[in-house]
Amino acid sequence: MSAIERGWHYVRKIFSEALILYKGGLFERIDKGWSSI
């Protein structure tokens, strides 16, 4: 595997994990917002 492929794989891994965390946090905030109404 070339350095570019390794770097791309690493970036994609970080990005997908960040996206999952972001979505999880987003839904948590929505739940808290609804429950406080």
PDB file of C-alpha atoms in Angstrom:
ATOM      1  CA  MET A   1       0.000   0.000   0.000  1.00  0.00           C
ATOM      2  CA  SER A   2       1.360   3.408  -0.943  1.00  0.00           C
ATOM      3  CA  ALA A   3       1.688   6.335   1.446  1.00  0.00           C
ATOM      4  CA  ILE A   4      -1.171   8.130  -0.319  1.00  0.00           C
ATOM      5  CA  GLU A   5      -3.485   5.132   0.079  1.00  0.00           C
ATOM      6  CA  ARG A   6      -2.511   4.795   3.751  1.00  0.00           C
ATOM      7  CA  GLY A   7      -3.171   8.493   4.346  1.00  0.00           C
ATOM      8  CA  TRP A   8      -6.508   8.366   2.520  1.00  0.00           C
ATOM      9  CA  HIS A   9      -7.619   5.346   4.559  1.00  0.00           C
ATOM     10  CA  TYR A  10      -6.634   7.137   7.772  1.00  0.00           C
ATOM     11  CA  VAL A  11      -8.507  10.307   6.798  1.00  0.00           C
ATOM     12  CA  ARG A  12     -11.629   8.330   5.875  1.00  0.00           C
ATOM     13  CA  LYS A  13     -11.504   6.417   9.179  1.00  0.00           C
ATOM     14  CA  ILE A  14     -11.207   9.634  11.221  1.00  0.00           C
ATOM     15  CA  PHE A  15     -13.923  11.321   9.160  1.00  0.00           C
ATOM     16  CA  SER A  16     -16.425   8.467   9.514  1.00  0.00           C
ATOM     17  CA  GLU A  17     -15.814   8.217  13.275  1.00  0.00           C
ATOM     18  CA  ALA A  18     -16.194  11.979  13.654  1.00  0.00           C
ATOM     19  CA  LEU A  19     -19.434  11.850  11.654  1.00  0.00           C
ATOM     20  CA  ILE A  20     -20.839   9.100  13.904  1.00  0.00           C
ATOM     21  CA  LEU A  21     -19.921  11.081  17.031  1.00  0.00           C
ATOM     22  CA  TYR A  22     -21.416  14.244  15.532  1.00  0.00           C
ATOM     23  CA  LYS A  23     -24.671  12.492  14.637  1.00  0.00           C
ATOM     24  CA  GLY A  24     -24.849  10.902  18.087  1.00  0.00           C
ATOM     25  CA  GLY A  25     -24.297  14.263  19.774  1.00  0.00           C
ATOM     26  CA  LEU A  26     -26.807  15.934  17.475  1.00  0.00           C
ATOM     27  CA  PHE A  27     -29.555  13.431  18.282  1.00  0.00           C
ATOM     28  CA  GLU A  28     -28.760  13.668  21.993  1.00  0.00           C
ATOM     29  CA  ARG A  29     -29.198  17.436  21.858  1.00  0.00           C
ATOM     30  CA  ILE A  30     -32.508  17.100  20.000  1.00  0.00           C
ATOM     31  CA  ASP A  31     -33.753  14.603  22.623  1.00  0.00           C
ATOM     32  CA  LYS A  32     -32.787  16.957  25.455  1.00  0.00           C
ATOM     33  CA  GLY A  33     -34.438  19.861  23.656  1.00  0.00           C
ATOM     34  CA  TRP A  34     -37.706  17.972  23.224  1.00  0.00           C
ATOM     35  CA  SER A  35     -37.771  16.677  26.805  1.00  0.00           C
ATOM     36  CA  SER A  36     -37.288  20.200  28.182  1.00  0.00           C
ATOM     37  CA  ILE A  37     -40.336  21.571  26.341  1.00  0.00           C
TER      38      ILE A  37
END
